PDB file of C-alpha atoms and ligand atoms in Angstrom:
ATOM      1  CA  UNK A   1       9.326  31.596   7.455  1.00 86.00           C
ATOM      2  CA  UNK A   2      12.681  30.788   5.801  1.00 93.00           C
ATOM      3  CA  UNK A   3      12.328  32.953   2.653  1.00 94.00           C
ATOM      4  CA  UNK A   4      13.548  36.228   4.010  1.00 97.00           C
ATOM      5  CA  UNK A   5      16.704  34.816   5.521  1.00 98.00           C
ATOM      6  CA  UNK A   6      19.951  34.926   3.680  1.00 98.00           C
ATOM      7  CA  UNK A   7      23.422  33.726   4.337  1.00 98.00           C
ATOM      8  CA  UNK A   8      26.224  36.077   3.447  1.00 98.00           C
ATOM      9  CA  UNK A   9      29.844  34.894   3.149  1.00 98.00           C
ATOM     10  CA  UNK A  10      32.474  37.714   3.201  1.00 98.00           C
ATOM     11  CA  UNK A  11      35.522  37.287   1.019  1.00 98.00           C
ATOM     12  CA  UNK A  12      35.592  33.355   1.237  1.00 98.00           C
ATOM     13  CA  UNK A  13      38.824  32.014   0.037  1.00 98.00           C
ATOM     14  CA  UNK A  14      38.296  28.215  -0.398  1.00 98.00           C
ATOM     15  CA  UNK A  15      35.718  27.311  -3.076  1.00 98.00           C
ATOM     16  CA  UNK A  16      35.117  24.041  -1.155  1.00 98.00           C
ATOM     17  CA  UNK A  17      33.632  26.098   1.656  1.00 98.00           C
ATOM     18  CA  UNK A  18      31.321  27.822  -0.654  1.00 98.00           C
ATOM     19  CA  UNK A  19      30.072  24.529  -1.914  1.00 98.00           C
ATOM     20  CA  UNK A  20      29.728  23.043   1.543  1.00 98.00           C
ATOM     21  CA  UNK A  21      27.854  26.103   2.557  1.00 98.00           C
ATOM     22  CA  UNK A  22      25.253  25.611  -0.186  1.00 98.00           C
ATOM     23  CA  UNK A  23      24.913  22.082   0.823  1.00 98.00           C
ATOM     24  CA  UNK A  24      24.433  22.945   4.492  1.00 98.00           C
ATOM     25  CA  UNK A  25      21.856  25.578   3.581  1.00 98.00           C
ATOM     26  CA  UNK A  26      19.799  23.323   1.362  1.00 98.00           C
ATOM     27  CA  UNK A  27      19.756  20.691   4.084  1.00 97.00           C
ATOM     28  CA  UNK A  28      18.124  23.129   6.388  1.00 97.00           C
ATOM     29  CA  UNK A  29      15.656  24.617   3.896  1.00 97.00           C
ATOM     30  CA  UNK A  30      17.477  27.803   3.088  1.00 98.00           C
ATOM     31  CA  UNK A  31      18.086  29.067  -0.444  1.00 98.00           C
ATOM     32  CA  UNK A  32      19.453  32.585  -0.412  1.00 98.00           C
ATOM     33  CA  UNK A  33      23.234  32.773  -0.609  1.00 98.00           C
ATOM     34  CA  UNK A  34      25.187  35.945  -1.117  1.00 98.00           C
ATOM     35  CA  UNK A  35      29.003  35.885  -1.799  1.00 98.00           C
ATOM     36  CA  UNK A  36      31.017  39.085  -1.238  1.00 98.00           C
ATOM     37  CA  UNK A  37      34.036  39.148  -3.526  1.00 98.00           C
ATOM     38  CA  UNK A  38      34.827  35.398  -3.231  1.00 98.00           C
ATOM     39  CA  UNK A  39      38.554  34.678  -4.116  1.00 96.00           C
ATOM     40  CA  UNK A  40      38.042  31.585  -6.305  1.00 94.00           C
ATOM     41  CA  UNK A  41      34.529  31.443  -7.723  1.00 95.00           C
ATOM     42  CA  UNK A  42      33.055  29.878  -9.804  1.00 95.00           C
ATOM     43  CA  UNK A  43      35.196  26.834  -9.235  1.00 96.00           C
ATOM     44  CA  UNK A  44      34.846  23.081  -9.822  1.00 97.00           C
ATOM     45  CA  UNK A  45      35.509  22.269  -6.141  1.00 97.00           C
ATOM     46  CA  UNK A  46      32.555  24.499  -5.148  1.00 97.00           C
ATOM     47  CA  UNK A  47      30.267  22.628  -7.476  1.00 96.00           C
ATOM     48  CA  UNK A  48      31.506  19.218  -6.300  1.00 97.00           C
ATOM     49  CA  UNK A  49      31.243  20.098  -2.543  1.00 97.00           C
ATOM     50  CA  UNK A  50      27.646  21.432  -3.164  1.00 97.00           C
ATOM     51  CA  UNK A  51      26.654  17.960  -4.215  1.00 94.00           C
ATOM     52  CA  UNK A  52      22.979  18.189  -4.912  1.00 93.00           C
ATOM     53  CA  UNK A  53      22.802  21.835  -3.835  1.00 97.00           C
ATOM     54  CA  UNK A  54      24.192  23.314  -7.043  1.00 95.00           C
ATOM     55  CA  UNK A  55      20.821  25.175  -7.538  1.00 97.00           C
ATOM     56  CA  UNK A  56      21.716  27.228  -4.440  1.00 98.00           C
ATOM     57  CA  UNK A  57      25.090  28.121  -6.081  1.00 97.00           C
ATOM     58  CA  UNK A  58      23.473  28.834  -9.473  1.00 96.00           C
ATOM     59  CA  UNK A  59      21.193  31.342  -7.736  1.00 97.00           C
ATOM     60  CA  UNK A  60      23.732  32.768  -5.434  1.00 98.00           C
ATOM     61  CA  UNK A  61      24.171  36.528  -5.739  1.00 98.00           C
ATOM     62  CA  UNK A  62      27.845  37.473  -6.125  1.00 98.00           C
ATOM     63  CA  UNK A  63      28.633  41.106  -5.231  1.00 98.00           C
ATOM     64  CA  UNK A  64      31.832  43.121  -4.905  1.00 98.00           C
ATOM     65  CA  UNK A  65      31.291  44.945  -1.630  1.00 98.00           C
ATOM     66  CA  UNK A  66      29.919  44.280   1.897  1.00 98.00           C
ATOM     67  CA  UNK A  67      27.634  47.328   1.563  1.00 97.00           C
ATOM     68  CA  UNK A  68      25.970  45.892  -1.584  1.00 98.00           C
ATOM     69  CA  UNK A  69      25.392  42.573   0.144  1.00 98.00           C
ATOM     70  CA  UNK A  70      23.573  44.131   3.162  1.00 98.00           C
ATOM     71  CA  UNK A  71      21.921  47.305   1.740  1.00 97.00           C
ATOM     72  CA  UNK A  72      18.329  45.879   1.531  1.00 96.00           C
ATOM     73  CA  UNK A  73      18.767  43.854   4.829  1.00 97.00           C
ATOM     74  CA  UNK A  74      16.763  45.125   7.819  1.00 97.00           C
ATOM     75  CA  UNK A  75      18.538  42.854  10.353  1.00 97.00           C
ATOM     76  CA  UNK A  76      22.081  41.709  10.505  1.00 97.00           C
ATOM     77  CA  UNK A  77      23.363  38.961  12.610  1.00 98.00           C
ATOM     78  CA  UNK A  78      27.261  38.713  12.729  1.00 97.00           C
ATOM     79  CA  UNK A  79      29.034  35.502  13.581  1.00 97.00           C
ATOM     80  CA  UNK A  80      32.400  35.518  15.326  1.00 96.00           C
ATOM     81  CA  UNK A  81      34.508  32.795  17.113  1.00 92.00           C
ATOM     82  CA  UNK A  82      35.898  35.454  19.675  1.00 78.00           C
ATOM     83  CA  UNK A  83      34.450  38.322  21.366  1.00 71.00           C
ATOM     84  CA  UNK A  84      35.948  41.719  20.199  1.00 70.00           C
ATOM     85  CA  UNK A  85      37.272  44.594  22.256  1.00 74.00           C
ATOM     86  CA  UNK A  86      34.101  46.634  21.654  1.00 81.00           C
ATOM     87  CA  UNK A  87      31.155  44.917  23.399  1.00 89.00           C
ATOM     88  CA  UNK A  88      27.945  44.372  21.317  1.00 92.00           C
ATOM     89  CA  UNK A  89      24.486  43.008  21.975  1.00 93.00           C
ATOM     90  CA  UNK A  90      24.842  39.150  21.861  1.00 94.00           C
ATOM     91  CA  UNK A  91      22.455  36.285  21.148  1.00 96.00           C
ATOM     92  CA  UNK A  92      23.108  32.534  21.475  1.00 97.00           C
ATOM     93  CA  UNK A  93      22.679  30.634  18.085  1.00 98.00           C
ATOM     94  CA  UNK A  94      19.206  29.414  19.272  1.00 98.00           C
ATOM     95  CA  UNK A  95      18.062  32.893  20.329  1.00 98.00           C
ATOM     96  CA  UNK A  96      19.257  34.287  16.882  1.00 98.00           C
ATOM     97  CA  UNK A  97      17.630  31.538  15.091  1.00 98.00           C
ATOM     98  CA  UNK A  98      14.287  32.142  16.917  1.00 96.00           C
ATOM     99  CA  UNK A  99      14.574  35.917  16.235  1.00 96.00           C
ATOM    100  CA  UNK A 100      15.277  35.351  12.543  1.00 97.00           C
ATOM    101  CA  UNK A 101      12.462  32.945  12.133  1.00 96.00           C
ATOM    102  CA  UNK A 102       9.797  35.407  13.570  1.00 93.00           C
ATOM    103  CA  UNK A 103      11.284  38.335  11.653  1.00 94.00           C
ATOM    104  CA  UNK A 104      11.265  36.369   8.378  1.00 95.00           C
ATOM    105  CA  UNK A 105       7.737  35.225   9.111  1.00 92.00           C
ATOM    106  CA  UNK A 106       6.625  38.788   9.306  1.00 91.00           C
ATOM    107  CA  UNK A 107       8.506  39.678   5.961  1.00 92.00           C
ATOM    108  CA  UNK A 108      11.579  41.364   7.298  1.00 95.00           C
ATOM    109  CA  UNK A 109      14.894  40.886   5.568  1.00 97.00           C
ATOM    110  CA  UNK A 110      17.508  39.035   7.798  1.00 98.00           C
ATOM    111  CA  UNK A 111      21.028  38.443   6.916  1.00 98.00           C
ATOM    112  CA  UNK A 112      23.437  36.073   8.776  1.00 98.00           C
ATOM    113  CA  UNK A 113      27.102  37.187   8.102  1.00 98.00           C
ATOM    114  CA  UNK A 114      30.050  34.947   8.038  1.00 98.00           C
ATOM    115  CA  UNK A 115      33.694  35.964   7.821  1.00 98.00           C
ATOM    116  CA  UNK A 116      36.684  34.996   5.837  1.00 97.00           C
ATOM    117  CA  UNK A 117      38.475  31.680   6.827  1.00 97.00           C
ATOM    118  CA  UNK A 118      41.616  33.275   8.234  1.00 94.00           C
ATOM    119  CA  UNK A 119      40.694  36.714   9.452  1.00 94.00           C
ATOM    120  CA  UNK A 120      36.933  36.381  10.262  1.00 96.00           C
ATOM    121  CA  UNK A 121      34.749  39.499  10.016  1.00 96.00           C
ATOM    122  CA  UNK A 122      36.321  42.836  10.348  1.00 94.00           C
ATOM    123  CA  UNK A 123      35.475  45.093  13.257  1.00 92.00           C
ATOM    124  CA  UNK A 124      33.901  47.458  10.776  1.00 92.00           C
ATOM    125  CA  UNK A 125      31.633  44.687   9.512  1.00 95.00           C
ATOM    126  CA  UNK A 126      30.778  43.575  12.958  1.00 95.00           C
ATOM    127  CA  UNK A 127      29.806  47.059  13.947  1.00 94.00           C
ATOM    128  CA  UNK A 128      27.114  47.130  11.244  1.00 95.00           C
ATOM    129  CA  UNK A 129      25.263  44.235  12.873  1.00 96.00           C
ATOM    130  CA  UNK A 130      22.317  44.287  15.280  1.00 96.00           C
ATOM    131  CA  UNK A 131      23.593  41.254  17.127  1.00 96.00           C
ATOM    132  CA  UNK A 132      26.616  39.144  17.388  1.00 96.00           C
ATOM    133  CA  UNK A 133      26.578  35.375  17.924  1.00 96.00           C
ATOM    134  CA  UNK A 134      29.174  33.006  18.821  1.00 96.00           C
ATOM    135  CA  UNK A 135      28.807  29.110  18.667  1.00 97.00           C
ATOM    136  CA  UNK A 136      29.918  27.946  22.090  1.00 96.00           C
ATOM    137  CA  UNK A 137      33.037  25.648  21.780  1.00 96.00           C
ATOM    138  CA  UNK A 138      35.889  24.381  23.966  1.00 94.00           C
ATOM    139  CA  UNK A 139      37.679  27.479  25.060  1.00 89.00           C
ATOM    140  CA  UNK A 140      41.071  26.167  23.755  1.00 91.00           C
ATOM    141  CA  UNK A 141      39.944  26.031  20.193  1.00 94.00           C
ATOM    142  CA  UNK A 142      36.919  28.185  19.294  1.00 94.00           C
ATOM    143  CA  UNK A 143      37.287  28.639  15.502  1.00 95.00           C
ATOM    144  CA  UNK A 144      35.056  26.395  13.489  1.00 97.00           C
ATOM    145  CA  UNK A 145      35.654  25.635   9.719  1.00 98.00           C
ATOM    146  CA  UNK A 146      33.537  28.268   7.890  1.00 98.00           C
ATOM    147  CA  UNK A 147      30.970  25.808   6.326  1.00 98.00           C
ATOM    148  CA  UNK A 148      30.838  23.928   9.676  1.00 98.00           C
ATOM    149  CA  UNK A 149      29.761  27.248  11.371  1.00 98.00           C
ATOM    150  CA  UNK A 150      27.168  27.719   8.559  1.00 98.00           C
ATOM    151  CA  UNK A 151      25.855  24.278   9.275  1.00 98.00           C
ATOM    152  CA  UNK A 152      25.428  24.796  13.010  1.00 98.00           C
ATOM    153  CA  UNK A 153      23.694  28.168  12.525  1.00 98.00           C
ATOM    154  CA  UNK A 154      21.391  26.917   9.766  1.00 98.00           C
ATOM    155  CA  UNK A 155      20.608  23.852  11.873  1.00 98.00           C
ATOM    156  CA  UNK A 156      19.409  26.124  14.618  1.00 98.00           C
ATOM    157  CA  UNK A 157      17.343  28.175  12.187  1.00 98.00           C
ATOM    158  CA  UNK A 158      15.635  24.894  10.822  1.00 97.00           C
ATOM    159  CA  UNK A 159      14.859  23.651  14.391  1.00 97.00           C
ATOM    160  CA  UNK A 160      13.206  26.989  15.188  1.00 96.00           C
ATOM    161  CA  UNK A 161      11.277  26.842  11.943  1.00 95.00           C
ATOM    162  CA  UNK A 162      10.087  23.230  12.902  1.00 94.00           C
ATOM    163  CA  UNK A 163       8.989  24.303  16.308  1.00 92.00           C
ATOM    164  CA  UNK A 164       7.229  27.457  15.127  1.00 89.00           C
ATOM    165  CA  UNK A 165       5.604  25.529  12.349  1.00 83.00           C
ATOM    166  CA  UNK A 166       4.252  22.791  14.520  1.00 70.00           C
ATOM    167  CA  UNK A 167       2.798  25.319  16.964  1.00 66.00           C
ATOM    168  CA  UNK A 168       1.436  27.485  14.153  1.00 62.00           C
ATOM    169  CA  UNK A 169       2.301  30.584  16.234  1.00 58.00           C
ATOM    170  CA  UNK A 170       0.461  33.792  15.120  1.00 60.00           C
ATOM    171  CA  UNK A 171       2.968  35.966  13.111  1.00 62.00           C
ATOM    172  CA  UNK A 172       4.415  38.639  15.363  1.00 66.00           C
ATOM    173  CA  UNK A 173       4.076  42.154  13.955  1.00 69.00           C
ATOM    174  CA  UNK A 174       7.331  44.010  14.047  1.00 71.00           C
ATOM    175  CA  UNK A 175       7.651  47.746  13.141  1.00 76.00           C
ATOM    176  CA  UNK A 176       9.074  48.142   9.640  1.00 84.00           C
ATOM    177  CA  UNK A 177      12.767  48.536  10.466  1.00 93.00           C
ATOM    178  CA  UNK A 178      14.938  50.774   8.202  1.00 96.00           C
ATOM    179  CA  UNK A 179      17.204  48.973   5.740  1.00 96.00           C
ATOM    180  CA  UNK A 180      20.957  48.921   6.113  1.00 96.00           C
ATOM    181  CA  UNK A 181      21.269  51.345   3.182  1.00 96.00           C
ATOM    182  CA  UNK A 182      19.133  53.917   5.156  1.00 96.00           C
ATOM    183  CA  UNK A 183      21.085  53.375   8.354  1.00 96.00           C
ATOM    184  CA  UNK A 184      24.376  53.833   6.288  1.00 96.00           C
ATOM    185  CA  UNK A 185      23.109  57.127   4.956  1.00 97.00           C
ATOM    186  CA  UNK A 186      22.171  58.240   8.493  1.00 97.00           C
ATOM    187  CA  UNK A 187      25.700  57.319   9.780  1.00 96.00           C
ATOM    188  CA  UNK A 188      27.404  59.139   7.004  1.00 96.00           C
ATOM    189  CA  UNK A 189      25.259  62.266   7.678  1.00 97.00           C
ATOM    190  CA  UNK A 190      26.120  62.186  11.436  1.00 96.00           C
ATOM    191  CA  UNK A 191      29.822  61.821  10.588  1.00 96.00           C
ATOM    192  CA  UNK A 192      29.955  64.795   8.241  1.00 96.00           C
ATOM    193  CA  UNK A 193      27.794  66.906  10.579  1.00 96.00           C
ATOM    194  CA  UNK A 194      29.879  65.978  13.632  1.00 95.00           C
ATOM    195  CA  UNK A 195      32.992  67.035  11.800  1.00 95.00           C
ATOM    196  CA  UNK A 196      31.290  70.119  10.378  1.00 94.00           C
ATOM    197  CA  UNK A 197      30.005  71.409  13.666  1.00 93.00           C
ATOM    198  CA  UNK A 198      33.361  70.719  15.443  1.00 93.00           C
ATOM    199  CA  UNK A 199      31.967  67.842  17.639  1.00 94.00           C
ATOM    200  CA  UNK A 200      34.409  65.383  16.189  1.00 94.00           C
ATOM    201  CA  UNK A 201      37.984  66.026  15.170  1.00 94.00           C
ATOM    202  CA  UNK A 202      38.448  64.051  11.874  1.00 92.00           C
ATOM    203  CA  UNK A 203      42.079  63.251  12.926  1.00 93.00           C
ATOM    204  CA  UNK A 204      41.094  62.183  16.447  1.00 88.00           C
ATOM    205  CA  UNK A 205      37.889  60.303  15.926  1.00 84.00           C
ATOM    206  CA  UNK A 206      37.996  58.380  19.147  1.00 84.00           C
ATOM    207  CA  UNK A 207      35.078  55.860  19.252  1.00 89.00           C
ATOM    208  CA  UNK A 208      32.313  58.187  18.276  1.00 92.00           C
ATOM    209  CA  UNK A 209      31.322  56.242  15.061  1.00 93.00           C
ATOM    210  CA  UNK A 210      31.414  52.744  16.516  1.00 93.00           C
ATOM    211  CA  UNK A 211      29.377  54.043  19.619  1.00 94.00           C
ATOM    212  CA  UNK A 212      26.788  55.583  17.227  1.00 95.00           C
ATOM    213  CA  UNK A 213      26.602  52.443  15.239  1.00 94.00           C
ATOM    214  CA  UNK A 214      25.952  50.394  18.395  1.00 94.00           C
ATOM    215  CA  UNK A 215      23.364  53.026  19.487  1.00 96.00           C
ATOM    216  CA  UNK A 216      21.500  52.856  16.198  1.00 94.00           C
ATOM    217  CA  UNK A 217      21.548  48.995  16.174  1.00 92.00           C
ATOM    218  CA  UNK A 218      20.134  48.961  19.766  1.00 93.00           C
ATOM    219  CA  UNK A 219      17.466  51.524  18.735  1.00 94.00           C
ATOM    220  CA  UNK A 220      16.272  49.402  15.829  1.00 92.00           C
ATOM    221  CA  UNK A 221      15.392  52.528  13.923  1.00 95.00           C
ATOM    222  CA  UNK A 222      12.375  52.759  11.655  1.00 94.00           C
ATOM    223  CA  UNK A 223      12.448  54.670   8.424  1.00 92.00           C
ATOM    224  CA  UNK A 224      10.522  57.643   9.846  1.00 94.00           C
ATOM    225  CA  UNK A 225      12.865  58.018  12.804  1.00 96.00           C
ATOM    226  CA  UNK A 226      15.844  58.066  10.294  1.00 96.00           C
ATOM    227  CA  UNK A 227      14.041  60.886   8.491  1.00 96.00           C
ATOM    228  CA  UNK A 228      13.517  62.783  11.762  1.00 97.00           C
ATOM    229  CA  UNK A 229      17.250  62.517  12.650  1.00 97.00           C
ATOM    230  CA  UNK A 230      18.351  63.412   9.212  1.00 97.00           C
ATOM    231  CA  UNK A 231      16.068  66.512   9.102  1.00 97.00           C
ATOM    232  CA  UNK A 232      17.513  67.639  12.508  1.00 97.00           C
ATOM    233  CA  UNK A 233      21.029  67.304  11.162  1.00 97.00           C
ATOM    234  CA  UNK A 234      20.275  69.262   8.080  1.00 95.00           C
ATOM    235  CA  UNK A 235      18.817  72.006  10.184  1.00 95.00           C
ATOM    236  CA  UNK A 236      21.918  72.019  12.487  1.00 93.00           C
ATOM    237  CA  UNK A 237      24.249  72.587   9.550  1.00 89.00           C
ATOM    238  CA  UNK A 238      21.954  75.074   8.120  1.00 89.00           C
ATOM    239  CA  UNK A 239      22.129  77.294  11.297  1.00 86.00           C
ATOM    240  CA  UNK A 240      25.981  76.705  11.437  1.00 76.00           C
ATOM    241  CA  UNK A 241      26.571  78.015   7.857  1.00 74.00           C
TER     242      UNK A 241
HETATM  243  N1  SAH B   1      40.192  33.664  13.004  1.00 60.18           N
HETATM  244  C1  SAH B   1      38.869  34.014  12.770  1.00 60.18           C
HETATM  245  C2  SAH B   1      38.012  32.785  12.506  1.00 60.18           C
HETATM  246  C3  SAH B   1      37.525  32.768  11.191  1.00 60.18           C
HETATM  247  S1  SAH B   1      36.557  31.177  10.999  1.00 60.18           S
HETATM  248  C4  SAH B   1      38.257  34.751  13.950  1.00 60.18           C
HETATM  249  O1  SAH B   1      38.774  34.678  15.016  1.00 60.18           O
HETATM  250  O2  SAH B   1      37.144  35.367  13.855  1.00 60.18           O
HETATM  251  C5  SAH B   1      35.604  31.801   9.635  1.00 60.18           C
HETATM  252  C6  SAH B   1      34.097  32.165   9.986  1.00 60.18           C
HETATM  253  O3  SAH B   1      33.468  31.108  10.481  1.00 60.18           O
HETATM  254  C7  SAH B   1      34.039  33.232  11.090  1.00 60.18           C
HETATM  255  O4  SAH B   1      34.287  34.540  10.497  1.00 60.18           O
HETATM  256  C8  SAH B   1      32.687  33.077  11.561  1.00 60.18           C
HETATM  257  O5  SAH B   1      31.766  33.684  10.652  1.00 60.18           O
HETATM  258  C9  SAH B   1      32.487  31.539  11.407  1.00 60.18           C
HETATM  259  N2  SAH B   1      32.829  30.910  12.788  1.00 60.18           N
HETATM  260  C10 SAH B   1      33.884  30.108  13.047  1.00 60.18           C
HETATM  261  N3  SAH B   1      33.904  29.780  14.332  1.00 60.18           N
HETATM  262  C11 SAH B   1      32.781  30.288  14.975  1.00 60.18           C
HETATM  263  C12 SAH B   1      32.163  30.249  16.250  1.00 60.18           C
HETATM  264  N4  SAH B   1      32.731  29.646  17.241  1.00 60.18           N
HETATM  265  N5  SAH B   1      30.999  30.990  16.442  1.00 60.18           N
HETATM  266  C13 SAH B   1      30.427  31.718  15.428  1.00 60.18           C
HETATM  267  N6  SAH B   1      31.057  31.749  14.177  1.00 60.18           N
HETATM  268  C14 SAH B   1      32.110  31.049  13.934  1.00 60.18           C
END
């Protein structure tokens, strides 16, 4: 139930937070950590803060880009301290944990994304997510330390794991959702077609792409559906030319 869940840290700057994240994950039974372009890593402080969880660090996947980190994920859950200008489907940490556990139990790849200490996740990164989640805090000070945020979310995941394990719930069968790489391909195809057929002015894009990203996230597209849409786009450009 926990094997298909990964924690993705985007451009973390403090090695201590990377180590503390590994420890938080191991406490809660998670083992898959991806680091996107960490600023100072490997680093002695990461190893020391990981304490007994240095195996999580040793097995962490280090990649250069966000796209590489998410390409084989089927579900992305983005964490953020504040709500952004563009509203997105939201889950509470508990709802997100329950969803992740049932998806992982049925073999689907789930990624929880955490942002950089200062800036958090970019709008672009958040717009690739299926859901956003925010840890409720005192309104006057909502930003948790990165590793503390990982601890809260992984705690919820483990509680959900325990509850489902005790009840021995039957595994829910989810349709096989497309991977992020496939969705990225569809988005790029839509973008070029929209420009090519004169539906979108490349110099005045307005909000078309973020809206399409949100639409595709809500639709939870399967691979076959992506193929239909891409086949349709191909035919549209064929007729145009
Ligand atoms: N100034 C940034 C905060 C970055 S804190 C911002 O406003 O987004 C670093 C990371 O910790 C965030 O990107 C997020 O992944 C996580 N985090 C911190 N506080 C959180 C909260 N209240 N809810 C969910 N995630 C949080």
